[in-house]
Amino acid sequence: CVMRGAIIITSSGCFWYCIVCNSVFIYVSAQSGVGDSVLSAFRSICGEDGVSLGEAVREQHGKDESVHRCCPPDVVVFPRCVEEVSALAKVCHKHRLPIIPFGTGTGLEGGVGAVKVRCLCGHTFSHLEQLTSLVTTITNPGADASLCGMAATSASGTNAVRYGTMRENVINLEVVLADGSIVHTAGKDRRPRKTSAGYNLTNLFVGSEGTLGIITKTTLRLYGIPEAMVSAVCSFPSVQAAVDSTVQTLQAGVPIARIEFLDDVMIDACNRFSSLSYPVTPTLFLEFHGSEQSLEEQVKTTVPFLGTNTKEGKKKKVYYSVRGLSCWADVILHTACSAYSTDVCVPLSRLPQIIVETKEDLIENRLTGEKLSNFLLLKNVFASCRRALAMDGTCTGEHGVGLGKRALLCEEMGPVGIQVMQSLKDALDPNNLMNPGKILQREEP
Amino acid sequence: CVMRGAIIITSSGCFWYCIVCNSVFIYVSAQSGVGDSVLSAFRSICGEDGVSLGEAVREQHGKDESVHRCCPPDVVVFPRCVEEVSALAKVCHKHRLPIIPFGTGTGLEGGVGAVKVRCLCGHTFSHLEQLTSLVTTITNPGADASLCGMAATSASGTNAVRYGTMRENVINLEVVLADGSIVHTAGKDRRPRKTSAGYNLTNLFVGSEGTLGIITKTTLRLYGIPEAMVSAVCSFPSVQAAVDSTVQTLQAGVPIARIEFLDDVMIDACNRFSSLSYPVTPTLFLEFHGSEQSLEEQVKTTVPFLGTNTKEGKKKKVYYSVRGLSCWADVILHTACSAYSTDVCVPLSRLPQIIVETKEDLIENRLTGEKLSNFLLLKNVFASCRRALAMDGTCTGEHGVGLGKRALLCEEMGPVGIQVMQSLKDALDPNNLMNPGKILQREEP
């Protein structure tokens, strides 16, 4: 689909406006008995070419990258602007046709399954990187997600350690509500970095996974490309040693940009995929951002922690290479194809315990390997999540709830928390048309 | 009132649990005709000594530090724990008695006026500083606000430049809802720094100003005390020059901790109050946090921007003193006693324009002076806010809406945005018992 958008460079940074692109997927309920009238309504909004019933296209958008089964929409339409999305939503609202906003289908928890309407806000992370001299270091998604989709799922990535997640970096959202009305969560065209003007609507929609509205425009806070970057790869004698170093480094307040853990199994895959020769032991990949001078200092502060894990006084090898992280990314990408990728988060203090326990669990169950906060599991996902919950953590740090973790969300939030979420859903989507059945299991008030 | 609370030091930082203290103010409606039964219900919950009708106490809590008129409650009660707050809320809910959570009464927009019930979550910013070796650098409130009050109003302070506001630093909240039920916005006892588990309830309640519930416990992210701090005071030939330097410094990505602007009038007051001898010209007070080495670098990066404003090649005087900021704080404190203190925010790119225009406005109206984002005005507050709105800014960056800015909020958000906020309010507080009439003007659905 043709991408359209605008970048506005301001003295306070670069603000990216992700304009809705011209692909929206609409489901016409077979039972609704209004198929033809709805179709012609769609055509009158988007034109003849704007409505498609092609099976291939529908199949193509029937699922995300999760293991959840494909549920293709019946019809595809292509609006050209937010006003057309709004008009389409009004038609769906009138005929009680559910709606599911859809980014680029890179979700990992089945958030787009059982689709009705989908709204592709097509600008992706890589478009953003291409189009601006600044880089949105808020996240570095494994997949090339759409920006509005990233907002809808409260996405984050390996850079979140330093720059935060979408929650901290979305300044304003344009959202088409269930009744077709358009709301700007921080007021139209506003972009103050700090506000206490009423309820925080922006962060209510960030992470709502399309269950409260269709995000058609995202205003992001971006960060300048650092003067210099350095990556480090460090091998450890044990999982415990690697994780202890991670905790010490973060406690020391080093403004580290990335710190990722791979166990021996993943390192082995790493070596095979990218013909590298890393020692096949638990390994940390680190990345530092800043000025030349501050990089020196960051590395100087960090190296001792990496050293403290030396066995028999053997000195740790700390060398700098961007290949460290890129090869790792390749591996994750390759592995993910045949893996159930999910994530949990725990307080830093519980990190060593959960990693070690999970590793034991993996060996016990003969699973392939793990990455920090992103376990590559074919099964036992619930067990991992419950382990995190038992450690005061969360069942999902960045992938969202979707279909896959609705039961776990109940365990995490408790009945009152779920009830509060349900009443918010009922307030903004009384007919349960927006991505029904996601996040919350109860479909009707 | 007796403070109670706990500090839990974790390897991921210090988490402060602000336990509700034993003072709650309850209003018994004269018209409700249930005065006596309600009073005895209160006494059965909090004991005889736990219910007071004393005029002095009521007057004392009739207003915050704003210019809004005093509206004392009729009765004061003193619960001893969150369960008692919950029980009190249930009684109020049964008898349809409105409730207003109350921190330490340091609000600046009349957020606690027309009181019904008040809940003092008594632990304050200074208690926190006394009780932990870490410092909550999220904010440095002019007044010694309560932590739960700061969460309720999405407070921030001079440190927000570097560490963010309460929005970025509250991890979990315990909230008593209108019906008396208790919700933990991130799940009970959970403290993950990152989560995408359902709707972001934490940030819905942060800044809700008590209109959605009574915050009884706050889990905060804290930051270590920096290895070193340095403050700088820099005089400028003009307001424009001072503000230009501010913009350049922030654009350069210097991780500056504080940067505050005082005009010549305020500097004069500064000198008089603290018998100092700063040049009576527009002046910037800066503070840098970090390691000795990074401080050097930060200052080295910043000084040229301060220098670029030199007229006739006169070298800027940059000297370090913590007195710079402390004396300034004194002045604000003193001045605030007889001032209408409010705040707005605009995108950084519009900062020079709004400061210069406001300064002209002040001179024209013979007003005393101004501080960056915190205009000391006896009048023309609306004019200043509308100026900010016209520059894509917000009518309140940290003081909230309260009574004072409800009309401005409508202008800022537009009708759909207000409607969305109202439906959230109606969903969580259908009887409009929680701090009615604040933020939103419409009291009934």
PDB file of N, CA and C in Angstrom, chain A residues 236-274:
ATOM      1  N   PHE A 236      30.620 -15.904  29.701  1.00  0.00           N
ATOM      2  CA  PHE A 236      30.606 -16.207  31.138  1.00  0.00           C
ATOM      3  C   PHE A 236      30.640 -17.701  31.371  1.00  0.00           C
ATOM      4  N   PRO A 237      31.182 -18.086  32.536  1.00  0.00           N
ATOM      5  CA  PRO A 237      31.254 -19.513  32.854  1.00  0.00           C
ATOM      6  C   PRO A 237      29.891 -20.111  33.176  1.00  0.00           C
ATOM      7  N   SER A 238      28.943 -19.265  33.604  1.00  0.00           N
ATOM      8  CA  SER A 238      27.635 -19.808  33.996  1.00  0.00           C
ATOM      9  C   SER A 238      26.537 -18.780  33.748  1.00  0.00           C
ATOM     10  N   VAL A 239      25.311 -19.257  33.682  1.00  0.00           N
ATOM     11  CA  VAL A 239      24.156 -18.375  33.541  1.00  0.00           C
ATOM     12  C   VAL A 239      24.111 -17.402  34.711  1.00  0.00           C
ATOM     13  N   GLN A 240      24.286 -17.947  35.930  1.00  0.00           N
ATOM     14  CA  GLN A 240      24.238 -17.119  37.133  1.00  0.00           C
ATOM     15  C   GLN A 240      25.239 -15.967  37.033  1.00  0.00           C
ATOM     16  N   ALA A 241      26.449 -16.281  36.612  1.00  0.00           N
ATOM     17  CA  ALA A 241      27.502 -15.262  36.527  1.00  0.00           C
ATOM     18  C   ALA A 241      27.106 -14.157  35.550  1.00  0.00           C
ATOM     19  N   ALA A 242      26.550 -14.557  34.402  1.00  0.00           N
ATOM     20  CA  ALA A 242      26.161 -13.565  33.392  1.00  0.00           C
ATOM     21  C   ALA A 242      25.065 -12.651  33.931  1.00  0.00           C
ATOM     22  N   VAL A 243      24.090 -13.246  34.608  1.00  0.00           N
ATOM     23  CA  VAL A 243      22.962 -12.453  35.093  1.00  0.00           C
ATOM     24  C   VAL A 243      23.397 -11.552  36.255  1.00  0.00           C
ATOM     25  N   ASP A 244      24.282 -12.078  37.117  1.00  0.00           N
ATOM     26  CA  ASP A 244      24.805 -11.243  38.204  1.00  0.00           C
ATOM     27  C   ASP A 244      25.470  -9.991  37.634  1.00  0.00           C
ATOM     28  N   SER A 245      26.244 -10.168  36.577  1.00  0.00           N
ATOM     29  CA  SER A 245      26.906  -9.014  35.941  1.00  0.00           C
ATOM     30  C   SER A 245      25.886  -8.006  35.431  1.00  0.00           C
ATOM     31  N   THR A 246      24.797  -8.519  34.850  1.00  0.00           N
ATOM     32  CA  THR A 246      23.750  -7.636  34.344  1.00  0.00           C
ATOM     33  C   THR A 246      23.187  -6.789  35.472  1.00  0.00           C
ATOM     34  N   VAL A 247      22.864  -7.452  36.578  1.00  0.00           N
ATOM     35  CA  VAL A 247      22.279  -6.742  37.720  1.00  0.00           C
ATOM     36  C   VAL A 247      23.252  -5.682  38.232  1.00  0.00           C
ATOM     37  N   GLN A 248      24.525  -6.066  38.391  1.00  0.00           N
ATOM     38  CA  GLN A 248      25.523  -5.125  38.913  1.00  0.00           C
ATOM     39  C   GLN A 248      25.663  -3.915  37.987  1.00  0.00           C
ATOM     40  N   THR A 249      25.700  -4.176  36.674  1.00  0.00           N
ATOM     41  CA  THR A 249      25.867  -3.086  35.710  1.00  0.00           C
ATOM     42  C   THR A 249      24.708  -2.103  35.802  1.00  0.00           C
ATOM     43  N   LEU A 250      23.477  -2.621  35.874  1.00  0.00           N
ATOM     44  CA  LEU A 250      22.305  -1.744  35.929  1.00  0.00           C
ATOM     45  C   LEU A 250      22.250  -1.014  37.266  1.00  0.00           C
ATOM     46  N   GLN A 251      22.620  -1.708  38.347  1.00  0.00           N
ATOM     47  CA  GLN A 251      22.623  -1.067  39.668  1.00  0.00           C
ATOM     48  C   GLN A 251      23.620   0.072  39.724  1.00  0.00           C
ATOM     49  N   ALA A 252      24.720  -0.069  39.000  1.00  0.00           N
ATOM     50  CA  ALA A 252      25.764   0.969  39.017  1.00  0.00           C
ATOM     51  C   ALA A 252      25.309   2.223  38.279  1.00  0.00           C
ATOM     52  N   GLY A 253      24.118   2.152  37.680  1.00  0.00           N
ATOM     53  CA  GLY A 253      23.578   3.335  37.012  1.00  0.00           C
ATOM     54  C   GLY A 253      24.250   3.641  35.687  1.00  0.00           C
ATOM     55  N   VAL A 254      24.926   2.655  35.113  1.00  0.00           N
ATOM     56  CA  VAL A 254      25.490   2.856  33.778  1.00  0.00           C
ATOM     57  C   VAL A 254      24.335   3.046  32.791  1.00  0.00           C
ATOM     58  N   PRO A 255      24.317   4.158  32.033  1.00  0.00           N
ATOM     59  CA  PRO A 255      23.212   4.404  31.087  1.00  0.00           C
ATOM     60  C   PRO A 255      23.340   3.522  29.856  1.00  0.00           C
ATOM     61  N   ILE A 256      23.362   2.215  30.093  1.00  0.00           N
ATOM     62  CA  ILE A 256      23.602   1.252  29.016  1.00  0.00           C
ATOM     63  C   ILE A 256      22.411   1.257  28.058  1.00  0.00           C
ATOM     64  N   ALA A 257      22.693   1.134  26.754  1.00  0.00           N
ATOM     65  CA  ALA A 257      21.622   1.205  25.755  1.00  0.00           C
ATOM     66  C   ALA A 257      20.968  -0.159  25.557  1.00  0.00           C
ATOM     67  N   ARG A 258      21.778  -1.203  25.507  1.00  0.00           N
ATOM     68  CA  ARG A 258      21.243  -2.562  25.375  1.00  0.00           C
ATOM     69  C   ARG A 258      22.069  -3.505  26.225  1.00  0.00           C
ATOM     70  N   ILE A 259      21.409  -4.499  26.741  1.00  0.00           N
ATOM     71  CA  ILE A 259      22.124  -5.581  27.400  1.00  0.00           C
ATOM     72  C   ILE A 259      21.285  -6.840  27.234  1.00  0.00           C
ATOM     73  N   GLU A 260      21.771  -7.759  26.416  1.00  0.00           N
ATOM     74  CA  GLU A 260      21.016  -8.952  26.058  1.00  0.00           C
ATOM     75  C   GLU A 260      21.800 -10.198  26.432  1.00  0.00           C
ATOM     76  N   PHE A 261      21.064 -11.180  26.908  1.00  0.00           N
ATOM     77  CA  PHE A 261      21.678 -12.431  27.345  1.00  0.00           C
ATOM     78  C   PHE A 261      21.323 -13.583  26.405  1.00  0.00           C
ATOM     79  N   LEU A 262      22.338 -14.346  26.005  1.00  0.00           N
ATOM     80  CA  LEU A 262      22.117 -15.558  25.224  1.00  0.00           C
ATOM     81  C   LEU A 262      22.776 -16.731  25.942  1.00  0.00           C
ATOM     82  N   ASP A 263      22.072 -17.831  26.017  1.00  0.00           N
ATOM     83  CA  ASP A 263      22.697 -18.988  26.671  1.00  0.00           C
ATOM     84  C   ASP A 263      23.534 -19.766  25.652  1.00  0.00           C
ATOM     85  N   ASP A 264      24.176 -20.806  26.132  1.00  0.00           N
ATOM     86  CA  ASP A 264      25.113 -21.538  25.263  1.00  0.00           C
ATOM     87  C   ASP A 264      24.425 -22.067  23.996  1.00  0.00           C
ATOM     88  N   VAL A 265      23.168 -22.515  24.133  1.00  0.00           N
ATOM     89  CA  VAL A 265      22.463 -23.071  22.978  1.00  0.00           C
ATOM     90  C   VAL A 265      22.283 -22.005  21.898  1.00  0.00           C
ATOM     91  N   MET A 266      21.891 -20.795  22.343  1.00  0.00           N
ATOM     92  CA  MET A 266      21.668 -19.720  21.374  1.00  0.00           C
ATOM     93  C   MET A 266      22.987 -19.275  20.748  1.00  0.00           C
ATOM     94  N   ILE A 267      24.039 -19.238  21.546  1.00  0.00           N
ATOM     95  CA  ILE A 267      25.351 -18.856  21.008  1.00  0.00           C
ATOM     96  C   ILE A 267      25.780 -19.844  19.921  1.00  0.00           C
ATOM     97  N   ASP A 268      25.510 -21.105  20.190  1.00  0.00           N
ATOM     98  CA  ASP A 268      25.849 -22.138  19.204  1.00  0.00           C
ATOM     99  C   ASP A 268      25.104 -21.854  17.899  1.00  0.00           C
ATOM    100  N   ALA A 269      23.796 -21.562  18.011  1.00  0.00           N
ATOM    101  CA  ALA A 269      22.993 -21.240  16.822  1.00  0.00           C
ATOM    102  C   ALA A 269      23.562 -19.993  16.151  1.00  0.00           C
ATOM    103  N   CYS A 270      23.909 -19.015  16.995  1.00  0.00           N
ATOM    104  CA  CYS A 270      24.515 -17.760  16.540  1.00  0.00           C
ATOM    105  C   CYS A 270      25.720 -18.064  15.646  1.00  0.00           C
ATOM    106  N   ASN A 271      26.619 -18.868  16.176  1.00  0.00           N
ATOM    107  CA  ASN A 271      27.838 -19.210  15.428  1.00  0.00           C
ATOM    108  C   ASN A 271      27.495 -19.889  14.107  1.00  0.00           C
ATOM    109  N   ARG A 272      26.530 -20.817  14.164  1.00  0.00           N
ATOM    110  CA  ARG A 272      26.195 -21.551  12.947  1.00  0.00           C
ATOM    111  C   ARG A 272      25.539 -20.645  11.917  1.00  0.00           C
ATOM    112  N   PHE A 273      24.579 -19.811  12.359  1.00  0.00           N
ATOM    113  CA  PHE A 273      23.866 -18.951  11.406  1.00  0.00           C
ATOM    114  C   PHE A 273      24.785 -17.923  10.776  1.00  0.00           C
ATOM    115  N   SER A 274      25.667 -17.328  11.556  1.00  0.00           N
ATOM    116  CA  SER A 274      26.469 -16.204  11.047  1.00  0.00           C
ATOM    117  C   SER A 274      27.934 -16.581  10.940  1.00  0.00           C
TER     118      SER A 274
END
